[in-house]
């Protein structure tokens, strides 16, 4: 189904401590203010000029209810990418996780096949549901591997510094092989081929995407996961919230509290006057991802 495969030795599972054949990193997107590939191989663009912004080392986008945007299109030269034998690691989160919400589309948005979250991870349609129940507005690191040796695709979550297999699918039909478009292999991230759960693209953010030829190991994945930011000096709850967000600061403050939407527009501002706790009334706001800034520190919340 493809050009010459890399010579590789595969073990039966990524759970073993012994590494599989060496994986070669061919693409690395860090989203530090751009969509550039650190490896210089991939061309990535916001899908159909979707509205997005960069915040604290992440690409953030809003939900899209029509087939016009949201998410990311990544193209890798066919001569560089071993599409039968690859690994893809994604560090991201979704504002909503119920109902089918596509994470990776391999078929040029021409079929339902792909990687989804529907409360748990699933390689649709031949893979089973994962056992880990997801939470909205929570960061997850996902690893998808396809082995050309047995034409099998697997989806893992990184949990407690372990790879936990969530879904497995036999793939003789090549449903999880990236579509050839000209001289490139095309992968769509975070956008569905048809509207599901009232959205083509679910609001969310991504801090890193990495692609290897061959089977990436746990060490490969952990070595590049972005470091978690320092704990913010204030708490937001409930999060997500429909009407009111409670804000709790560690100390009394007289600074300014500003709220920005996912596009970086300031939507609310208030001067704090010797306050440690206050409320944000979000009842009239549009659903989506927002950022509260106090004293130059940002904290993220979701409006349902």
C-alpha positions as a Markdown table, in Angstrom:
| # | Residue | x | y | z |
|---|---|---|---|---|
| 1 | Unk | 0.0 | 0.0 | 0.0 |
| 2 | Unk | 3.0 | 2.2 | 0.2 |
| 3 | Unk | 6.6 | 2.7 | -0.7 |
| 4 | Unk | 9.4 | 0.7 | 1.0 |
| 5 | Unk | 8.8 | 0.3 | 4.7 |
| 6 | Unk | 11.4 | 1.0 | 7.3 |
| 7 | Unk | 13.2 | -2.1 | 8.5 |
| 8 | Unk | 11.8 | -2.5 | 12.0 |
| 9 | Unk | 11.4 | -5.0 | 14.8 |
| 10 | Unk | 8.0 | -4.8 | 16.5 |
| 11 | Unk | 7.1 | -6.2 | 19.9 |
| 12 | Unk | 3.5 | -7.1 | 20.6 |
| 13 | Unk | 2.8 | -4.1 | 22.7 |
| 14 | Unk | 4.0 | -0.7 | 23.7 |
| 15 | Unk | 3.5 | -1.7 | 27.3 |
| 16 | Unk | 6.8 | -3.6 | 27.4 |
| 17 | Unk | 9.9 | -2.0 | 28.8 |
| 18 | Unk | 11.9 | -3.1 | 25.8 |
| 19 | Unk | 11.8 | -0.5 | 23.0 |
| 20 | Unk | 10.5 | -1.3 | 19.6 |
| 21 | Unk | 12.5 | -0.4 | 16.5 |
| 22 | Unk | 13.8 | 3.2 | 16.5 |
| 23 | Unk | 11.2 | 5.7 | 15.5 |
| 24 | Unk | 12.2 | 8.7 | 13.5 |
| 25 | Unk | 10.7 | 12.1 | 14.2 |
| 26 | Unk | 9.5 | 13.7 | 11.0 |
| 27 | Unk | 7.2 | 16.5 | 12.3 |
| 28 | Unk | 7.0 | 18.6 | 15.5 |
| 29 | Unk | 4.6 | 21.5 | 16.0 |
| 30 | Unk | 4.9 | 23.4 | 19.3 |
| 31 | Unk | 2.4 | 26.2 | 18.5 |
| 32 | Unk | 4.6 | 28.9 | 20.1 |
| 33 | Unk | 3.1 | 31.7 | 18.2 |
| 34 | Unk | 3.1 | 29.9 | 14.8 |
| 35 | Unk | 2.1 | 26.8 | 12.9 |
| 36 | Unk | 5.7 | 26.1 | 11.8 |
| 37 | Unk | 7.1 | 22.6 | 11.8 |
| 38 | Unk | 10.3 | 22.4 | 13.8 |
| 39 | Unk | 11.5 | 19.5 | 11.6 |
| 40 | Unk | 10.8 | 21.6 | 8.5 |
| 41 | Unk | 8.8 | 18.8 | 6.7 |
| 42 | Unk | 5.1 | 19.5 | 7.3 |
| 43 | Unk | 3.0 | 22.4 | 6.1 |
| 44 | Unk | 0.2 | 23.1 | 8.5 |
| 45 | Unk | -2.6 | 25.6 | 8.2 |
| 46 | Unk | -5.8 | 26.4 | 10.1 |
| 47 | Unk | -8.5 | 24.5 | 8.3 |
| 48 | Unk | -10.3 | 26.9 | 5.8 |
| 49 | Unk | -8.8 | 29.9 | 7.6 |
| 50 | Unk | -10.5 | 29.1 | 10.8 |
| 51 | Unk | -10.5 | 31.7 | 13.6 |
| 52 | Unk | -7.8 | 30.8 | 16.1 |
| 53 | Unk | -5.2 | 32.4 | 18.4 |
| 54 | Unk | -2.1 | 31.5 | 20.2 |
| 55 | Unk | -2.2 | 31.6 | 24.0 |
| 56 | Unk | 0.5 | 30.4 | 26.4 |
| 57 | Unk | 2.2 | 28.0 | 23.9 |
| 58 | Unk | -1.1 | 26.6 | 22.5 |
| 59 | Unk | -3.3 | 27.0 | 19.5 |
| 60 | Unk | -6.8 | 27.8 | 20.6 |
| 61 | Unk | -9.9 | 27.6 | 18.4 |
| 62 | Unk | -13.6 | 28.0 | 18.8 |
| 63 | Unk | -16.4 | 25.6 | 17.9 |
| 64 | Unk | -17.6 | 25.7 | 14.3 |
| 65 | Unk | -21.1 | 24.7 | 13.4 |
| 66 | Unk | -20.7 | 24.7 | 9.6 |
| 67 | Unk | -18.2 | 23.0 | 7.3 |
| 68 | Unk | -16.0 | 26.1 | 7.0 |
| 69 | Unk | -13.3 | 25.8 | 9.6 |
| 70 | Unk | -12.0 | 24.9 | 13.0 |
| 71 | Unk | -9.0 | 22.7 | 13.6 |
| 72 | Unk | -5.8 | 22.1 | 11.6 |
| 73 | Unk | -4.8 | 20.7 | 8.2 |
| 74 | Unk | -1.3 | 19.1 | 8.2 |
| 75 | Unk | 0.5 | 18.0 | 5.0 |
| 76 | Unk | 3.6 | 15.8 | 5.0 |
| 77 | Unk | 5.5 | 14.9 | 1.8 |
| 78 | Unk | 4.8 | 11.3 | 0.8 |
| 79 | Unk | 8.5 | 10.9 | 0.3 |
| 80 | Unk | 9.1 | 11.7 | 4.0 |
| 81 | Unk | 6.1 | 10.2 | 5.8 |
| 82 | Unk | 5.8 | 6.4 | 6.1 |
| 83 | Unk | 2.0 | 6.3 | 6.2 |
| 84 | Unk | 1.7 | 2.6 | 6.8 |
| 85 | Unk | 4.0 | 2.6 | 9.8 |
| 86 | Unk | 3.8 | 5.8 | 11.9 |
| 87 | Unk | 3.1 | 7.3 | 15.3 |
| 88 | Unk | 1.3 | 10.5 | 16.1 |
| 89 | Unk | 1.3 | 12.1 | 19.6 |
| 90 | Unk | -1.1 | 15.0 | 20.4 |
| 91 | Unk | -1.2 | 17.1 | 23.6 |
| 92 | Unk | -4.6 | 18.8 | 23.6 |
| 93 | Unk | -8.0 | 19.3 | 25.2 |
| 94 | Unk | -11.6 | 19.7 | 24.1 |
| 95 | Unk | -14.3 | 22.0 | 25.6 |
| 96 | Unk | -16.8 | 19.2 | 25.2 |
| 97 | Unk | -16.3 | 15.4 | 25.1 |
| 98 | Unk | -19.8 | 13.9 | 24.9 |
| 99 | Unk | -21.0 | 12.8 | 21.5 |
| 100 | Unk | -18.6 | 11.9 | 18.7 |
| 101 | Unk | -15.9 | 14.5 | 18.3 |
| 102 | Unk | -13.2 | 13.8 | 15.8 |
| 103 | Unk | -9.6 | 14.2 | 16.8 |
| 104 | Unk | -7.8 | 12.9 | 13.6 |
| 105 | Unk | -9.3 | 12.4 | 10.2 |
| 106 | Unk | -7.2 | 10.3 | 7.8 |
| 107 | Unk | -9.5 | 10.2 | 4.8 |
| 108 | Unk | -9.5 | 13.8 | 3.6 |
| 109 | Unk | -12.8 | 14.5 | 5.4 |
| 110 | Unk | -14.4 | 12.0 | 3.0 |
| 111 | Unk | -15.5 | 9.4 | 5.6 |
| 112 | Unk | -16.4 | 8.8 | 9.2 |
| 113 | Unk | -13.3 | 6.7 | 9.8 |
| 114 | Unk | -10.8 | 8.3 | 12.3 |
| 115 | Unk | -9.9 | 8.8 | 15.9 |
| 116 | Unk | -12.7 | 10.2 | 18.1 |
| 117 | Unk | -13.5 | 11.0 | 21.7 |
| 118 | Unk | -17.1 | 10.1 | 22.7 |
| 119 | Unk | -16.7 | 10.3 | 26.5 |
| 120 | Unk | -13.8 | 7.9 | 25.9 |
| 121 | Unk | -11.3 | 7.3 | 23.1 |
| 122 | Unk | -12.2 | 5.3 | 20.0 |
| 123 | Unk | -10.8 | 4.3 | 16.6 |
| 124 | Unk | -14.0 | 4.5 | 14.6 |
| 125 | Unk | -15.6 | 2.3 | 13.4 |
| 126 | Unk | -13.7 | -0.9 | 13.9 |
| 127 | Unk | -12.0 | -0.1 | 17.2 |
| 128 | Unk | -13.6 | -0.6 | 20.7 |
| 129 | Unk | -14.3 | 2.2 | 23.2 |
| 130 | Unk | -11.5 | 3.0 | 25.7 |
| 131 | Unk | -12.0 | 2.5 | 29.4 |
| 132 | Unk | -10.9 | 6.0 | 30.4 |
| 133 | Unk | -13.8 | 8.4 | 30.8 |
| 134 | Unk | -12.7 | 11.9 | 29.6 |
| 135 | Unk | -13.4 | 15.3 | 31.2 |
| 136 | Unk | -14.0 | 18.5 | 29.3 |
| 137 | Unk | -11.4 | 21.3 | 29.4 |
| 138 | Unk | -8.8 | 18.7 | 30.6 |
| 139 | Unk | -5.5 | 18.2 | 28.9 |
| 140 | Unk | -4.7 | 14.7 | 27.5 |
| 141 | Unk | -1.7 | 13.2 | 25.7 |
| 142 | Unk | -2.8 | 10.7 | 23.0 |
| 143 | Unk | -0.5 | 8.4 | 21.0 |
| 144 | Unk | -1.8 | 6.7 | 17.8 |
| 145 | Unk | 0.4 | 4.1 | 16.2 |
| 146 | Unk | 0.0 | 2.1 | 13.0 |
| 147 | Unk | 2.1 | -1.0 | 12.5 |
| 148 | Unk | 2.7 | -2.0 | 8.9 |
| 149 | Unk | 3.8 | -5.4 | 10.1 |
| 150 | Unk | 0.3 | -6.4 | 11.1 |
| 151 | Unk | -1.8 | -3.6 | 9.6 |
| 152 | Unk | -3.1 | -2.7 | 13.1 |
| 153 | Unk | -3.8 | 0.8 | 14.5 |
| 154 | Unk | -3.7 | 1.4 | 18.3 |
| 155 | Unk | -4.7 | 4.5 | 20.4 |
| 156 | Unk | -3.1 | 5.1 | 23.8 |
| 157 | Unk | -3.4 | 7.6 | 26.6 |
| 158 | Unk | -0.4 | 8.7 | 28.6 |
| 159 | Unk | -1.5 | 8.3 | 32.2 |
| 160 | Unk | 0.9 | 8.4 | 35.3 |
| 161 | Unk | 3.8 | 8.1 | 32.9 |
| 162 | Unk | 2.5 | 4.9 | 31.3 |
| 163 | Unk | 1.0 | 4.1 | 27.9 |
| 164 | Unk | -2.5 | 2.8 | 28.4 |
| 165 | Unk | -4.1 | 1.2 | 25.3 |
| 166 | Unk | -7.6 | 2.5 | 24.8 |
| 167 | Unk | -8.6 | 1.3 | 21.3 |
| 168 | Unk | -7.3 | -1.2 | 18.7 |
| 169 | Unk | -8.4 | -1.7 | 15.1 |
| 170 | Unk | -7.4 | -4.1 | 12.4 |
| 171 | Unk | -6.6 | -2.0 | 9.4 |
| 172 | Unk | -6.2 | -4.1 | 6.3 |
| 173 | Unk | -8.5 | -1.7 | 4.5 |
| 174 | Unk | -6.2 | 1.2 | 5.2 |
| 175 | Unk | -8.8 | 3.3 | 7.0 |
| 176 | Unk | -6.2 | 4.9 | 9.2 |
| 177 | Unk | -3.7 | 5.6 | 6.4 |
| 178 | Unk | -3.4 | 9.3 | 5.6 |
| 179 | Unk | -4.9 | 10.3 | 2.2 |
| 180 | Unk | -2.5 | 11.1 | -0.6 |
| 181 | Unk | -3.2 | 14.6 | -2.0 |
| 182 | Unk | -0.8 | 15.3 | -4.8 |
| 183 | Unk | 2.7 | 14.6 | -3.4 |
| 184 | Unk | 1.6 | 15.0 | 0.2 |
| 185 | Unk | -0.2 | 12.9 | 2.9 |
| 186 | Unk | -3.0 | 15.0 | 4.5 |
| 187 | Unk | -4.1 | 14.8 | 8.1 |
| 188 | Unk | -7.0 | 16.8 | 9.5 |
| 189 | Unk | -7.0 | 17.4 | 13.2 |
| 190 | Unk | -10.0 | 18.5 | 15.3 |
| 191 | Unk | -12.5 | 18.7 | 12.4 |
| 192 | Unk | -15.2 | 16.2 | 11.4 |
| 193 | Unk | -16.3 | 15.3 | 7.9 |
| 194 | Unk | -20.0 | 15.8 | 8.8 |
| 195 | Unk | -21.7 | 17.7 | 11.6 |
| 196 | Unk | -21.9 | 15.7 | 14.8 |
| 197 | Unk | -23.3 | 16.9 | 18.2 |
| 198 | Unk | -24.2 | 20.2 | 16.4 |
| 199 | Unk | -20.6 | 20.9 | 15.5 |
| 200 | Unk | -18.0 | 20.2 | 12.8 |
| 201 | Unk | -15.2 | 21.4 | 15.1 |
| 202 | Unk | -15.3 | 21.3 | 18.9 |
| 203 | Unk | -13.7 | 24.2 | 20.7 |
| 204 | Unk | -10.4 | 23.3 | 22.2 |
| 205 | Unk | -6.6 | 23.9 | 22.2 |
| 206 | Unk | -3.5 | 22.0 | 21.3 |
| 207 | Unk | 0.0 | 22.5 | 22.6 |
| 208 | Unk | 1.9 | 20.0 | 20.6 |
| 209 | Unk | 1.7 | 17.5 | 17.7 |
| 210 | Unk | 4.5 | 15.1 | 16.9 |
| 211 | Unk | 4.7 | 12.5 | 14.1 |
| 212 | Unk | 7.2 | 9.7 | 13.8 |
| 213 | Unk | 8.0 | 7.1 | 11.1 |
| 214 | Unk | 7.8 | 3.8 | 13.0 |
| 215 | Unk | 6.5 | 2.9 | 16.5 |
| 216 | Unk | 7.2 | 5.6 | 19.1 |
| 217 | Unk | 7.9 | 4.4 | 22.6 |
| 218 | Unk | 6.8 | 5.8 | 25.9 |
| 219 | Unk | 10.2 | 7.4 | 26.3 |
| 220 | Unk | 9.7 | 9.1 | 22.9 |
| 221 | Unk | 6.4 | 10.5 | 24.0 |
| 222 | Unk | 7.4 | 11.6 | 27.5 |
| 223 | Unk | 10.6 | 13.3 | 26.2 |
| 224 | Unk | 8.6 | 15.9 | 24.3 |
| 225 | Unk | 5.5 | 16.5 | 26.3 |
| 226 | Unk | 5.4 | 20.2 | 27.1 |
| 227 | Unk | 6.0 | 21.0 | 30.7 |
| 228 | Unk | 2.9 | 21.8 | 32.6 |
| 229 | Unk | 2.7 | 25.5 | 33.4 |
| 230 | Unk | 3.2 | 26.7 | 37.0 |
| 231 | Unk | 0.0 | 26.5 | 39.0 |
| 232 | Unk | -2.0 | 29.7 | 38.6 |
| 233 | Unk | -2.4 | 31.8 | 41.7 |
| 234 | Unk | -6.2 | 31.6 | 41.6 |
| 235 | Unk | -8.9 | 29.0 | 41.3 |
| 236 | Unk | -11.9 | 29.0 | 39.0 |
| 237 | Unk | -15.0 | 27.0 | 39.8 |
| 238 | Unk | -17.2 | 25.4 | 38.6 |
| 239 | Unk | -15.3 | 24.9 | 35.3 |
| 240 | Unk | -17.0 | 24.4 | 32.9 |
| 241 | Unk | -19.9 | 26.7 | 34.0 |
| 242 | Unk | -23.1 | 27.9 | 32.5 |
| 243 | Unk | -23.8 | 31.1 | 34.3 |
| 244 | Unk | -21.4 | 32.0 | 37.2 |
| 245 | Unk | -17.7 | 31.4 | 37.7 |
| 246 | Unk | -16.3 | 31.8 | 41.2 |
| 247 | Unk | -12.8 | 33.2 | 41.4 |
| 248 | Unk | -10.6 | 32.7 | 44.4 |
| 249 | Unk | -7.3 | 34.5 | 44.7 |
| 250 | Unk | -4.6 | 33.5 | 47.2 |
| 251 | Unk | -4.3 | 37.0 | 48.5 |
| 252 | Unk | -6.4 | 40.2 | 48.6 |
| 253 | Unk | -5.9 | 42.2 | 45.4 |
| 254 | Unk | -6.6 | 45.6 | 44.0 |
| 255 | Unk | -5.5 | 44.9 | 40.4 |
| 256 | Unk | -7.6 | 44.5 | 37.3 |
| 257 | Unk | -9.3 | 41.3 | 36.2 |
| 258 | Unk | -9.6 | 40.9 | 32.4 |
| 259 | Unk | -11.4 | 38.2 | 30.4 |
| 260 | Unk | -10.5 | 37.3 | 26.8 |
| 261 | Unk | -12.3 | 35.1 | 24.4 |
| 262 | Unk | -10.5 | 32.4 | 22.3 |
| 263 | Unk | -9.6 | 35.0 | 19.7 |
| 264 | Unk | -7.9 | 37.2 | 22.2 |
| 265 | Unk | -10.6 | 39.8 | 22.3 |
| 266 | Unk | -11.2 | 41.4 | 25.7 |
| 267 | Unk | -14.8 | 40.7 | 26.6 |
| 268 | Unk | -14.9 | 41.8 | 30.3 |
| 269 | Unk | -12.8 | 43.9 | 32.6 |
| 270 | Unk | -13.2 | 45.0 | 36.2 |
| 271 | Unk | -11.1 | 46.7 | 38.8 |
| 272 | Unk | -10.7 | 44.7 | 42.0 |
| 273 | Unk | -10.9 | 46.7 | 45.2 |
| 274 | Unk | -9.3 | 44.8 | 48.1 |
| 275 | Unk | -10.9 | 41.6 | 46.9 |
| 276 | Unk | -9.8 | 38.0 | 47.3 |
| 277 | Unk | -13.0 | 36.3 | 46.0 |
| 278 | Unk | -15.3 | 37.5 | 43.3 |
| 279 | Unk | -17.8 | 36.2 | 40.7 |
| 280 | Unk | -17.9 | 36.4 | 36.9 |
| 281 | Unk | -21.5 | 36.5 | 35.6 |
| 282 | Unk | -21.2 | 34.7 | 32.2 |
| 283 | Unk | -25.0 | 34.1 | 31.7 |
| 284 | Unk | -25.1 | 36.3 | 28.5 |
| 285 | Unk | -21.8 | 35.2 | 27.0 |
| 286 | Unk | -21.3 | 32.9 | 24.0 |
| 287 | Unk | -20.3 | 29.3 | 24.7 |
| 288 | Unk | -16.6 | 28.6 | 24.3 |
| 289 | Unk | -13.2 | 29.0 | 25.9 |
| 290 | Unk | -12.2 | 32.1 | 27.9 |
| 291 | Unk | -9.1 | 33.3 | 29.7 |
| 292 | Unk | -9.1 | 35.2 | 32.9 |
| 293 | Unk | -6.0 | 37.4 | 33.5 |
| 294 | Unk | -5.1 | 38.8 | 36.9 |
| 295 | Unk | -1.7 | 40.3 | 37.5 |
| 296 | Unk | -0.4 | 39.0 | 34.2 |
| 297 | Unk | -1.3 | 35.4 | 35.0 |
| 298 | Unk | -3.9 | 33.6 | 32.8 |
| 299 | Unk | -6.3 | 30.9 | 33.9 |
| 300 | Unk | -8.6 | 29.1 | 31.4 |
| 301 | Unk | -12.3 | 28.3 | 31.8 |
| 302 | Unk | -15.2 | 27.1 | 29.6 |
| 303 | Unk | -18.6 | 28.6 | 29.2 |
| 304 | Unk | -21.3 | 26.0 | 28.5 |
